[in-house]
Amino acid sequence: MVRPLLRAARYVPTSLHDGVHVAAADEDAFTEIVTALERIEPLASTPGSATDIELVAPFPEDLSWAFGVVVGSDVSLVFGESTGAALAASLTAAERGSGPDCLVLVSDGPPVRPPDPSTGGGSAGPAGAAAFLFREGVGQSLEGQLESVRAEPSALSAAFELGRRLAPSEPGIWCGEWVTDEAQGPSLDPAASVQFREVDPNRVSEGAYVPADRYRESLPSRWRFVAEKCSECGALTFPARGTCRNCGRRERLLPEPLPVNGLEVVATTVIGSGGQPTEFDPQVQALGAYEVVLAQVAPGVRVTLQVADAEPGSIRIGDRVDTRLRRLYPLEGEWRYGRKAVPSVRRTTA
Amino acid sequence: LVHRAAIVGAGHTRFGALEEGPRALLRSATEAAFASVDRGVERREVGEVFLTTIGFGGWQIGNVAAVLAEEARLVGVPANRVENACASGGFGLRAAVRALESGGTDLALVVGLEKMTDLSSARRRYWLGVSGDTEWERSAGLTFAGVYGLIASRYLALHGLGREALAEVAVKNHANGARNPNAHFQKEVTREAVLAAPRVADPLGLYDCCPVSDGAAAVLLARAEVARKFTDTPVYIDGIGAGSDHLAVQERPELTQFAASRRAAEAAFRSAECEPADISFLEVHDCFTIAELLAIEDLGFAGPGGAAPMTLEGATRSAGRLPVNPDGGLKSKGHPIGATGVSQAYEAFLQLRGAAGARQIPGAERCLLHNVGGAGATAAVTICVAG
């Protein structure tokens, strides 16, 4: 019998402003699931080892490749609808399973596809995710807990409630948080609920045109900071592009995941007053400005990151930032995702 | 010492938001260059033409050098287009010098052109960003202002400076531009106004950025050996150098130095057999105020952080010991992208012949032209000497 070992949960609170729910504009069901996964990984004994993933989420099946990139390997992904009944079924199956580690991911939130340009746009709503990792011989049985889960119409609220009940018995392994209470959430500007609108494809592209194929082949670098390490000279090349930047070698370049948290800021700028590319106009209109930093990821490796969840101008050179997968902007009917910087729990250089 | 080529004629349109379209701009600059040749020139003597342009807005992106041949009344002559974003002009000069050195022709025409103000604001900002790294830097929300904003933040923090050092570059270049009848902005600005302007990409404000301009510039280059057939006072090109770097700033080990500029400068000084102390004035690529400070250091005229005190002390003003951008620079003269490098050669032609009027640098004998592509991915340096 395997038991749920670790759970992670995160919920982006919605706040009511003038009767309208608002939430961080660059988060959705997908980014929240990734956040939950990344919270589990460092605590699991063999990170990224889960090969079976049950997804209880309103998620289009044709995006399953995206989870393979996030986990860094091929995964067998089972999709389920986002109801308490579906969650209870997935948890029961996972607990009975005897094979490799299994993850059950639960999510709810705004659609992971951008709105149709012809309809003029849609807003980001509340997003959240929870995750349960099952391991042999540890943890607590879910027996007797699932009846109420089954009765919940929303899988996410059922997952939060279950996590809340299980957590006290395993205080050392709960790594989640949930904030559904308006008072506990970070204060969010109502304008942060950005109305995203994709540029009409019949007009000339006004966004940085990175074709879908080029975007997808860069995803290990973009989403997980996977560099190439030269087995000959040891140099790191990031983003990975098949040639060692130091010695020019094109063979035996090994994938090397770099840290995604605790990165030192080496330069920073606040973009506003027309200094933004046109695809970021809605963001500047809504928020006034945004900050972009250059952060040191590893020796010889730096990455450019937009800052989220912080007042523009609040990050200083020498500060540490963590990173999260977020929405960047829509192009050709797809959200483009990438990592953004958020203030680190370790704010300053040690 | 071997001269590599000679400028024997040069022409320049007004820079700014102009009525004229691209063909009219090509025609004006070219006609002016031909008219400026002291002893005249037969069109059939021109064996090669180069058009340096980024093709801003998409007007005739491909094969546009043929349009230059038409407007220069040189249809039939081999026509080349050279594009390295903002460094197109500098690389076009270099290509023409190489063509002359190879002996294929005695005379080459280089024309730089950009028509930027006839686009919608959204389309213009699209075009302004596509010469940087689109996959990483742009997708984080940066245009060139943003990339230079990052560089400026690092430079100021590294050397313990405030925005005043940047503002002084703008004040000085506007003062110079006020004396240049071709400049986009012909008015002085105060330090207070520069510091108070809206921040486009902090620490850079609106007055730290060059404007979006239309314009064209043209030079006629001759093989050094035949230069005196056209004029008694050619301006010789003695040194030419160029370099490149990673496209994305995030991939470079140094944020406050442009390796491409350093490499280009070393090569140019080596080929001209001279050193910084021999240079009377600089024309540098000040697309943003921070870029002028980096240029002064990259070209060997100051150590790291040394350009800021030089600028604050007034050394780079026209009356200072090392005048920088006497024509107003990109900041005040304007920056029609592909025209900028050729415009610098036009300034060399005037200054080194004592014909720069109100902005003449007394006794100017040798100058250095510095042209950067984007945020330092490419750079070209040219050293000119009075004949």
XYZ file of C-alpha atoms in Angstrom:
737
model
C 0.000 0.000 0.000
C 1.389 3.414 -0.937
C 0.373 6.453 0.996
C 0.320 10.144 0.258
C 3.718 11.372 1.381
C 3.833 14.975 0.388
C 1.238 17.408 -0.538
C 1.584 20.871 -1.897
C -1.129 23.356 -2.390
C -1.249 26.892 -3.486
C -4.155 29.055 -4.215
C -4.033 32.481 -5.760
C -6.636 34.341 -3.844
C -9.293 36.205 -5.595
C -10.260 39.516 -4.179
C -13.503 41.217 -4.811
C -13.171 44.728 -6.148
C -16.389 46.382 -7.148
C -17.941 42.955 -7.446
C -15.276 41.725 -9.885
C -12.946 38.857 -8.988
C -9.334 39.653 -9.754
C -6.166 37.595 -9.559
C -2.613 37.727 -10.778
C -2.882 38.147 -14.518
C -0.018 35.880 -15.418
C -1.115 32.763 -13.575
C -3.521 30.065 -14.583
C -4.203 26.370 -14.009
C -0.975 25.326 -15.720
C 1.387 27.676 -13.917
C -0.191 26.792 -10.593
C 0.277 23.072 -11.188
C 3.923 23.690 -12.011
C 4.318 25.710 -8.817
C 2.845 22.815 -6.829
C 5.177 20.348 -8.560
C 8.198 22.489 -7.827
C 7.241 22.713 -4.175
C 7.184 18.926 -3.923
C 10.341 18.186 -5.865
C 13.014 19.465 -3.473
C 11.403 17.549 -0.588
C 10.984 14.243 -2.382
C 13.903 11.856 -2.015
C 14.130 11.306 -5.764
C 13.022 14.502 -7.437
C 11.133 14.202 -10.645
C 10.870 10.475 -10.270
C 7.127 10.190 -10.571
C 6.302 8.605 -13.887
C 2.558 8.362 -13.418
C 0.667 11.581 -13.082
C -3.040 11.823 -12.584
C -4.353 15.223 -13.463
C -7.657 16.287 -12.027
C -7.986 19.552 -13.878
C -9.822 21.356 -16.654
C -6.867 20.893 -18.965
C -6.764 20.200 -22.701
C -5.262 16.760 -23.296
C -3.164 17.909 -26.250
C -0.955 19.875 -23.871
C 0.276 16.732 -22.075
C 3.704 17.240 -23.662
C 4.029 20.349 -21.530
C 4.061 18.287 -18.334
C 6.794 16.063 -19.695
C 8.931 19.174 -20.111
C 8.124 20.352 -16.591
C 8.954 16.988 -14.985
C 11.944 16.538 -17.259
C 11.006 13.061 -18.505
C 8.274 11.194 -20.272
C 5.303 10.802 -18.047
C 2.130 8.843 -18.364
C -0.545 11.414 -17.791
C -4.157 10.617 -17.028
C -6.636 13.448 -17.305
C -9.737 13.710 -15.195
C -12.449 16.267 -14.818
C -12.153 18.720 -11.975
C -14.741 17.374 -9.534
C -14.546 15.892 -6.052
C -15.704 12.548 -7.431
C -12.876 12.501 -9.994
C -10.354 13.440 -7.308
C -11.578 10.686 -4.968
C -11.259 8.146 -7.783
C -7.718 9.272 -8.597
C -6.607 9.213 -4.953
C -8.061 5.735 -4.467
C -6.305 4.442 -7.582
C -3.005 6.012 -6.532
C -3.205 4.527 -3.048
C -3.874 1.060 -4.436
C -1.072 1.365 -6.972
C 2.106 -0.646 -6.428
C 4.247 0.612 -9.299
C 6.414 3.703 -9.510
C 5.683 6.841 -7.547
C 2.483 8.486 -8.516
C 1.487 12.112 -8.421
C -2.042 13.344 -8.279
C -2.317 16.946 -9.361
C -5.444 18.912 -8.777
C -6.137 22.216 -10.378
C -8.804 24.630 -11.218
C -8.571 28.037 -12.765
C -8.850 30.113 -15.878
C -8.394 28.512 -19.280
C -4.889 27.710 -20.429
C -5.639 28.970 -23.891
C -5.812 32.657 -24.687
C -9.142 34.062 -25.676
C -10.121 34.253 -29.301
C -9.094 37.649 -30.699
C -12.446 38.016 -32.403
C -14.252 37.934 -29.067
C -12.089 40.686 -27.648
C -10.546 38.934 -24.671
C -11.159 37.379 -21.304
C -9.771 37.925 -17.868
C -7.700 35.829 -15.556
C -9.753 34.394 -12.709
C -8.757 32.535 -9.570
C -6.141 29.840 -10.080
C -4.896 27.207 -7.710
C -3.391 23.758 -7.495
C -2.724 20.962 -5.049
C -0.456 17.933 -5.397
C -0.266 14.554 -3.648
C 2.797 12.333 -4.055
C 2.353 8.659 -3.116
C 5.203 6.586 -1.707
C 5.532 3.070 -0.353
C 5.154 2.509 3.366
C 4.904 6.040 4.704
C 2.208 8.544 5.301
C -1.333 8.211 6.364
C -4.117 6.198 4.786
C -6.834 8.115 3.073
C -9.317 5.501 4.177
C -12.353 7.138 5.708
C -11.404 10.534 4.281
C -12.714 10.191 0.798
C -16.449 10.257 1.347
C -16.545 14.012 1.837
C -14.094 14.524 -1.033
C -16.451 12.663 -3.320
C -19.317 14.942 -2.378
C -17.512 18.200 -3.247
C -18.414 19.746 -6.609
C -14.929 21.308 -6.919
C -11.849 19.067 -6.890
C -9.666 21.935 -5.743
C -11.652 22.879 -2.685
C -11.918 19.166 -1.836
C -8.129 18.855 -2.102
C -7.549 21.854 0.149
C -9.926 20.504 2.731
C -8.276 17.079 2.623
C -4.828 18.641 2.951
C -5.989 20.704 5.893
C -7.249 17.593 7.666
C -4.153 15.478 6.944
C -1.594 18.159 7.664
C -1.601 18.193 11.487
C -0.586 14.529 11.640
C 2.353 15.121 9.309
C 3.545 18.615 10.166
C 7.044 18.041 8.833
C 6.027 17.159 5.351
C 3.253 19.532 4.512
C 4.723 22.108 2.223
C 1.611 23.748 1.013
C -0.353 26.819 1.782
C -3.785 27.877 0.835
C -5.193 31.282 0.930
C -8.783 31.633 0.032
C -9.611 34.244 2.584
C -9.511 37.710 1.121
C -7.920 39.137 4.252
C -4.958 36.746 4.111
C -4.072 37.252 0.481
C -1.559 39.714 -0.875
C -3.279 42.874 -1.862
C -3.833 42.860 -5.565
C -4.596 45.844 -7.673
C -7.946 45.408 -9.401
C -6.219 46.484 -12.581
C -3.992 43.397 -12.269
C -6.746 41.394 -13.872
C -5.416 42.214 -17.303
C -7.637 41.803 -20.282
C -5.392 39.861 -22.635
C -6.051 40.281 -26.283
C -4.062 38.595 -28.968
C -3.055 40.742 -31.887
C -5.173 40.120 -34.932
C -3.046 37.738 -37.050
C -4.192 39.534 -40.188
C -2.224 42.562 -39.099
C 1.564 42.452 -38.967
C 2.782 40.731 -35.811
C 3.339 43.314 -33.144
C 4.845 40.780 -30.778
C 8.281 39.270 -30.751
C 7.637 36.576 -33.277
C 9.023 33.356 -31.887
C 7.407 30.575 -33.937
C 5.807 27.731 -31.973
C 8.486 25.215 -33.030
C 11.365 27.445 -31.888
C 9.529 28.153 -28.653
C 8.883 24.480 -27.914
C 12.427 23.324 -28.581
C 13.680 25.896 -26.057
C 11.326 24.820 -23.279
C 13.752 22.795 -21.112
C 15.948 25.919 -20.945
C 12.996 28.254 -20.624
C 10.930 26.389 -18.054
C 13.523 24.521 -15.987
C 16.776 26.379 -16.720
C 18.366 23.276 -18.235
C 21.803 24.227 -19.575
C 24.250 22.125 -21.550
C 27.405 21.086 -19.746
C 30.366 20.246 -21.931
C 31.838 16.894 -20.914
C 35.181 18.035 -22.307
C 35.786 21.528 -20.884
C 33.025 21.663 -18.252
C 31.582 24.976 -19.468
C 27.856 25.644 -19.143
C 25.959 26.896 -22.187
C 22.612 28.574 -21.563
C 20.227 28.659 -23.262
C 21.184 25.260 -24.626
C 21.728 25.299 -28.363
C 23.917 22.336 -29.185
C 27.316 24.048 -29.223
C 29.618 24.586 -26.242
C 30.091 28.332 -25.903
C 33.606 27.839 -24.573
C 35.236 25.203 -26.777
C 32.762 24.897 -29.654
C 32.242 21.152 -29.148
C 28.989 19.777 -30.525
C 28.982 16.312 -29.017
C 28.670 14.981 -25.467
C 26.913 18.077 -24.171
C 24.950 16.871 -21.159
C 21.748 18.446 -19.870
C 22.407 20.231 -16.576
C 19.463 21.658 -14.627
C 20.486 24.922 -12.957
C 19.005 26.462 -9.818
C 15.710 28.264 -10.260
C 15.623 29.904 -6.831
C 17.911 32.141 -4.806
C 19.402 33.858 -7.865
C 21.458 37.023 -7.383
C 20.285 40.112 -9.267
C 23.092 41.757 -11.270
C 21.083 44.461 -13.050
C 17.569 45.825 -12.958
C 15.326 48.206 -14.846
C 11.742 49.408 -14.563
C 9.917 49.596 -17.876
C 7.123 52.080 -18.424
C 6.157 55.222 -20.339
C 6.361 53.513 -23.731
C 9.601 51.616 -23.105
C 7.792 48.280 -23.403
C 7.373 46.099 -26.505
C 3.838 46.340 -27.843
C 2.882 42.857 -26.654
C 3.304 44.136 -23.096
C 1.097 47.194 -23.607
C -1.900 45.676 -21.756
C 0.323 44.999 -18.770
C 1.672 48.549 -18.648
C -1.822 49.955 -19.120
C -3.045 47.871 -16.195
C -0.095 48.137 -13.818
C 1.720 51.305 -14.930
C 5.143 49.655 -15.136
C 6.993 46.397 -14.634
C 10.475 45.497 -13.513
C 12.946 43.342 -15.437
C 16.105 41.928 -13.870
C 19.212 40.177 -15.080
C 19.953 37.381 -12.603
C 22.983 35.143 -12.114
C 21.884 31.512 -12.384
C 25.283 29.807 -12.249
C 28.898 30.778 -12.990
C 28.847 32.283 -16.487
C 25.078 31.947 -16.820
C 22.659 34.861 -16.577
C 19.015 35.098 -17.476
C 16.654 37.994 -18.144
C 13.466 37.813 -16.084
C 10.409 39.937 -15.662
C 9.467 40.467 -12.018
C 6.059 39.390 -10.696
C 4.337 39.748 -7.327
C 6.376 42.786 -6.315
C 6.097 46.535 -6.576
C 8.058 47.684 -9.692
C 11.410 49.058 -8.551
C 11.479 47.094 -5.298
C 14.209 44.664 -6.404
C 17.774 45.927 -6.060
C 21.127 44.801 -7.417
C 22.478 42.167 -5.020
C 19.013 40.979 -3.951
C 18.047 37.333 -4.382
C 15.057 36.301 -6.444
C 13.204 33.023 -6.861
C 11.506 32.148 -10.124
C 8.108 30.793 -11.061
C 6.607 29.625 -14.303
C 4.161 32.252 -15.505
C 2.330 33.407 -18.573
C 4.286 35.761 -20.797
C 1.941 36.715 -23.640
C -0.323 35.026 -26.163
C 0.844 34.277 -29.690
C -0.910 32.324 -32.420
C -3.615 30.970 -30.158
C -1.230 29.744 -27.442
C -0.051 31.194 -24.214
C 3.713 31.564 -24.187
C 5.007 30.623 -20.758
C 8.355 31.358 -19.166
C 9.860 31.949 -15.774
C 9.443 35.214 -13.932
C 11.308 36.429 -10.873
C 9.586 36.838 -7.528
C 11.139 38.236 -4.352
C 13.069 35.446 -2.654
C 12.614 34.386 0.916
C 16.361 34.969 1.066
C 16.255 38.576 -0.100
C 19.883 39.587 0.165
C 23.168 38.024 -0.755
C 24.563 35.848 2.005
C 51.716 54.771 -43.723
C 49.175 53.414 -46.135
C 45.846 55.167 -46.522
C 43.122 52.588 -47.131
C 40.625 54.806 -48.941
C 39.528 58.427 -49.109
C 36.260 60.255 -48.668
C 36.063 62.659 -51.617
C 32.436 63.728 -51.327
C 29.631 63.600 -48.773
C 25.972 64.550 -48.531
C 23.377 64.621 -45.794
C 19.656 65.261 -45.541
C 17.953 66.867 -42.614
C 17.349 64.290 -39.834
C 13.948 64.316 -38.151
C 10.296 63.613 -38.808
C 10.384 64.440 -42.508
C 7.815 64.727 -45.268
C 10.076 63.052 -47.839
C 9.772 59.362 -48.579
C 12.710 56.953 -48.848
C 13.348 57.514 -52.551
C 13.466 61.295 -52.131
C 15.856 60.929 -49.187
C 18.180 58.666 -51.194
C 18.109 61.150 -54.069
C 18.880 64.219 -51.906
C 21.773 62.634 -50.022
C 23.287 61.174 -53.185
C 22.968 64.384 -55.233
C 24.555 66.344 -52.375
C 27.472 63.897 -52.202
C 28.155 64.144 -55.935
C 27.834 67.950 -55.842
C 30.347 68.189 -52.986
C 33.246 66.703 -54.989
C 35.603 69.635 -55.573
C 36.676 68.692 -59.100
C 33.499 66.885 -60.015
C 32.975 63.239 -60.756
C 31.576 61.287 -63.697
C 28.865 58.859 -62.658
C 30.419 56.109 -64.791
C 33.490 56.191 -62.526
C 31.432 54.692 -59.678
C 31.944 50.936 -59.832
C 30.078 49.807 -56.738
C 27.191 51.123 -54.613
C 26.274 50.156 -51.058
C 22.978 50.852 -49.341
C 23.013 50.535 -45.577
C 19.529 50.205 -44.102
C 17.571 47.956 -41.791
C 14.502 48.203 -44.036
C 12.479 49.811 -41.296
C 8.763 49.159 -41.431
C 9.067 46.719 -44.271
C 9.260 49.170 -47.174
C 11.006 47.123 -49.886
C 12.875 44.832 -47.499
C 14.562 42.759 -50.202
C 16.729 43.962 -53.076
C 16.484 47.555 -51.947
C 20.015 48.340 -53.193
C 18.517 48.435 -56.712
C 16.396 51.381 -55.597
C 19.550 53.206 -54.544
C 21.060 52.514 -57.971
C 17.942 54.036 -59.550
C 17.904 57.139 -57.376
C 21.667 57.635 -57.784
C 21.203 57.284 -61.579
C 23.588 54.342 -61.504
C 21.375 51.512 -62.734
C 23.599 48.677 -63.903
C 26.337 49.162 -61.299
C 26.799 46.306 -58.783
C 24.528 47.242 -55.878
C 24.920 45.865 -52.368
C 22.806 46.147 -49.270
C 24.564 45.971 -45.898
C 22.498 45.379 -42.772
C 23.776 45.124 -39.204
C 20.940 46.990 -37.492
C 22.205 50.309 -36.086
C 25.761 49.450 -37.228
C 24.742 49.041 -40.881
C 26.452 52.293 -41.881
C 29.787 51.477 -40.239
C 29.830 48.035 -41.801
C 28.857 49.551 -45.169
C 31.866 51.872 -45.011
C 34.025 48.879 -44.210
C 32.621 46.861 -47.106
C 33.260 49.755 -49.500
C 36.834 50.205 -48.260
C 37.453 46.487 -48.796
C 35.989 46.716 -52.308
C 38.310 49.617 -53.130
C 41.323 47.887 -51.579
C 40.647 44.837 -53.708
C 41.200 47.012 -56.779
C 37.877 46.235 -58.396
C 36.909 49.888 -58.691
C 38.274 53.374 -58.062
C 35.101 54.866 -56.670
C 32.287 53.557 -54.469
C 29.108 55.185 -53.200
C 27.828 54.393 -49.706
C 24.378 55.639 -48.723
C 22.664 55.079 -45.388
C 18.917 55.438 -45.143
C 16.022 54.987 -42.770
C 12.429 56.159 -42.981
C 10.898 55.547 -39.565
C 8.185 58.085 -38.825
C 5.609 56.991 -41.378
C 4.579 53.959 -39.309
C 1.952 53.536 -36.645
C 3.419 53.770 -33.153
C 2.767 50.056 -32.516
C 4.480 48.962 -35.708
C 7.402 51.264 -35.025
C 7.935 49.772 -31.591
C 7.755 46.308 -33.136
C 10.536 47.228 -35.568
C 12.638 48.901 -32.902
C 12.763 45.666 -30.941
C 13.466 43.074 -33.585
C 17.220 43.673 -33.783
C 17.750 42.507 -30.223
C 17.380 39.001 -28.837
C 13.707 38.193 -29.346
C 13.595 34.764 -27.741
C 14.756 35.675 -24.246
C 15.247 39.381 -23.699
C 12.250 40.617 -25.613
C 9.982 37.939 -24.144
C 10.924 39.260 -20.692
C 9.527 42.637 -21.770
C 12.680 44.430 -22.964
C 13.252 46.645 -25.975
C 16.634 48.299 -26.523
C 15.734 50.955 -23.967
C 15.211 48.138 -21.469
C 18.472 46.384 -22.315
C 20.408 49.649 -21.999
C 18.456 50.330 -18.793
C 19.841 47.090 -17.333
C 23.352 48.049 -18.460
C 22.983 51.547 -16.987
C 21.773 50.198 -13.643
C 24.839 47.990 -13.413
C 27.221 50.769 -14.522
C 25.873 53.285 -12.012
C 25.909 50.733 -9.168
C 29.395 49.483 -10.038
C 30.911 52.958 -10.032
C 28.760 54.535 -7.316
C 27.218 57.094 -9.663
C 23.872 58.855 -9.892
C 21.854 59.673 -13.007
C 23.644 63.055 -13.322
C 26.501 61.464 -15.279
C 23.996 60.187 -17.837
C 22.128 63.491 -17.918
C 25.353 65.357 -18.684
C 25.749 63.333 -21.892
C 22.297 64.462 -23.032
C 22.913 68.102 -22.081
C 26.238 68.153 -23.937
C 24.921 66.448 -27.077
C 21.875 68.712 -27.250
C 24.189 71.733 -26.973
C 26.162 70.347 -29.929
C 23.051 69.489 -31.913
C 21.800 73.046 -31.501
C 24.680 74.062 -33.791
C 23.957 71.410 -36.440
C 21.421 72.548 -39.065
C 20.728 68.902 -40.019
C 19.983 67.758 -36.464
C 16.595 66.395 -35.432
C 16.652 68.419 -32.198
C 18.327 71.793 -32.503
C 17.701 72.982 -29.006
C 19.563 72.808 -25.737
C 18.144 71.010 -22.716
C 18.842 71.552 -19.049
C 20.087 68.922 -16.658
C 16.946 69.427 -14.586
C 14.709 68.699 -17.582
C 16.667 65.540 -18.407
C 16.452 64.287 -14.830
C 12.744 65.107 -14.553
C 11.687 63.384 -17.787
C 9.473 60.267 -17.512
C 11.425 57.054 -16.950
C 11.256 54.843 -20.000
C 13.564 52.132 -18.664
C 14.885 53.166 -15.276
C 17.492 54.605 -14.757
C 16.994 55.868 -18.317
C 14.451 58.622 -18.866
C 12.993 59.921 -22.090
C 15.885 62.391 -22.569
C 18.423 59.584 -22.177
C 17.103 58.041 -25.412
C 17.771 59.026 -29.010
C 14.732 59.963 -31.089
C 13.090 58.049 -33.922
C 14.213 59.880 -37.063
C 14.072 59.822 -40.832
C 17.101 60.687 -42.895
C 19.865 59.691 -45.253
C 23.596 60.303 -45.564
C 25.964 59.535 -48.439
C 29.703 59.401 -48.986
C 31.765 58.884 -52.113
C 34.847 56.810 -51.359
C 37.834 56.682 -53.679
C 40.887 54.464 -53.787
C 43.502 56.363 -51.802
C 45.867 56.473 -54.815
C 43.384 58.342 -57.007
C 41.806 60.580 -54.333
C 43.586 63.748 -55.400
C 42.074 63.471 -58.827
C 38.799 64.530 -57.159
C 39.954 66.993 -54.495
C 43.036 68.542 -52.948
C 41.642 67.891 -49.502
C 40.444 64.291 -49.278
C 39.683 62.795 -45.895
C 41.585 59.543 -45.690
C 40.324 56.410 -44.025
C 43.389 54.888 -42.391
C 41.862 52.479 -39.928
C 38.916 50.203 -40.135
C 37.919 47.550 -37.627
C 34.883 45.553 -36.682
C 33.759 42.947 -34.200
C 30.816 40.940 -32.987
C 29.462 39.489 -29.756
C 26.617 37.315 -28.512
C 23.307 38.762 -29.656
C 21.748 38.516 -26.198
C 23.316 40.669 -23.486
C 22.488 37.936 -20.949
C 25.045 35.667 -22.638
C 27.955 38.083 -22.270
C 30.339 37.901 -19.322
C 30.604 41.699 -19.109
C 27.579 43.937 -18.922
C 29.340 47.310 -18.840
C 31.765 46.716 -21.706
C 31.055 45.925 -25.331
C 33.607 43.361 -26.470
C 32.630 44.030 -30.094
C 33.532 47.733 -29.714
C 36.829 46.873 -28.039
C 37.769 44.443 -30.771
C 36.756 46.894 -33.494
C 38.767 49.702 -31.880
C 41.880 47.569 -31.458
C 41.756 46.534 -35.095
C 41.165 50.100 -36.271
C 44.022 51.561 -34.222
C 46.312 48.776 -35.413
C 45.489 49.326 -39.063
C 45.767 53.113 -38.721
C 49.035 52.757 -36.769
C 47.944 55.289 -34.180
C 46.642 55.426 -30.619
C 43.927 57.241 -28.656
C 46.244 60.176 -27.889
C 46.392 60.942 -31.633
C 42.631 61.416 -31.976
C 41.189 64.956 -32.155
C 37.523 64.047 -31.593
C 35.133 61.104 -31.438
C 31.852 60.321 -33.118
C 30.371 57.590 -30.903
C 27.164 55.596 -30.927
C 25.111 57.281 -28.186
C 21.728 55.673 -28.862
C 21.245 56.031 -25.101
C 23.294 58.272 -22.835
C 24.876 55.259 -21.097
C 26.149 54.063 -24.488
C 28.380 57.140 -24.841
C 30.034 56.424 -21.491
C 30.627 52.785 -22.443
C 31.994 53.854 -25.847
C 34.564 56.261 -24.375
C 35.860 53.408 -22.206
C 35.630 50.654 -24.827
C 37.519 52.765 -27.367
C 40.423 53.229 -24.971
C 39.899 56.862 -23.882
C 39.144 56.042 -20.226
C 39.357 53.113 -17.848
C 36.293 51.414 -16.345
C 34.105 54.119 -14.777
C 36.427 56.839 -16.071
C 34.063 58.197 -18.722
C 31.637 59.571 -16.133
C 34.045 61.987 -14.400
C 35.437 63.003 -17.818
C 31.926 63.875 -18.940
C 30.968 65.643 -15.711
C 34.173 67.730 -15.897
C 33.305 68.876 -19.426
C 36.216 67.133 -21.161
C 33.898 65.748 -23.874
C 32.295 69.082 -24.765
C 33.326 70.672 -28.039
C 35.692 73.008 -26.197
C 37.026 70.177 -24.028
C 40.166 68.135 -24.435
C 38.340 65.243 -26.169
C 35.233 66.472 -27.995
C 32.665 63.684 -28.371
C 29.834 63.878 -30.891
C 30.299 67.486 -32.070
C 27.351 66.987 -34.456
C 24.994 66.229 -31.561
C 25.315 62.464 -31.735
C 22.412 60.102 -32.136
C 20.871 61.701 -29.070
C 20.297 65.112 -30.623
C 21.110 64.778 -34.312
C 18.788 61.792 -34.562
C 19.181 58.112 -35.380
C 17.742 56.990 -38.708
C 19.134 53.534 -38.064
C 20.946 52.606 -41.282
C 22.026 56.209 -41.927
C 23.867 56.769 -38.644
C 27.249 55.210 -39.486
C 27.404 57.065 -42.809
C 26.341 60.294 -41.101
C 29.369 59.951 -38.828
C 31.594 59.781 -41.930
C 29.872 62.922 -43.243
C 30.828 64.702 -40.000
C 34.429 63.506 -40.391
C 34.455 64.890 -43.953
C 33.305 68.326 -42.726
C 35.411 68.544 -39.577
C 38.687 67.315 -41.096
C 38.336 69.781 -43.979
C 37.571 72.654 -41.595
C 34.077 73.005 -43.049
C 31.902 72.258 -40.026
C 30.892 75.889 -39.495
C 29.618 76.826 -36.058
C 30.513 73.424 -34.631
C 34.039 73.206 -36.100
C 36.579 71.620 -33.752
C 39.661 73.849 -34.177
C 42.654 71.986 -35.568
C 40.857 68.646 -35.967
C 43.235 66.300 -37.755
C 42.169 62.788 -36.958
C 38.887 61.359 -35.709
C 37.369 58.045 -34.741
C 33.885 56.911 -35.783
C 32.136 54.267 -33.670
C 28.950 52.539 -34.785
C 27.175 49.852 -32.716
C 24.542 47.325 -33.762
C 21.769 46.960 -31.202
C 23.184 46.598 -27.715
C 26.688 45.672 -28.848
C 26.171 42.520 -30.927
C 28.093 44.147 -33.768
C 30.378 47.181 -33.900
C 32.469 48.975 -36.492
C 35.184 51.574 -35.931
C 36.671 53.844 -38.597
C 39.630 56.196 -38.162
C 39.805 59.179 -40.530
C 42.705 61.554 -41.164
C 42.804 64.947 -42.837
C 44.503 64.733 -46.236
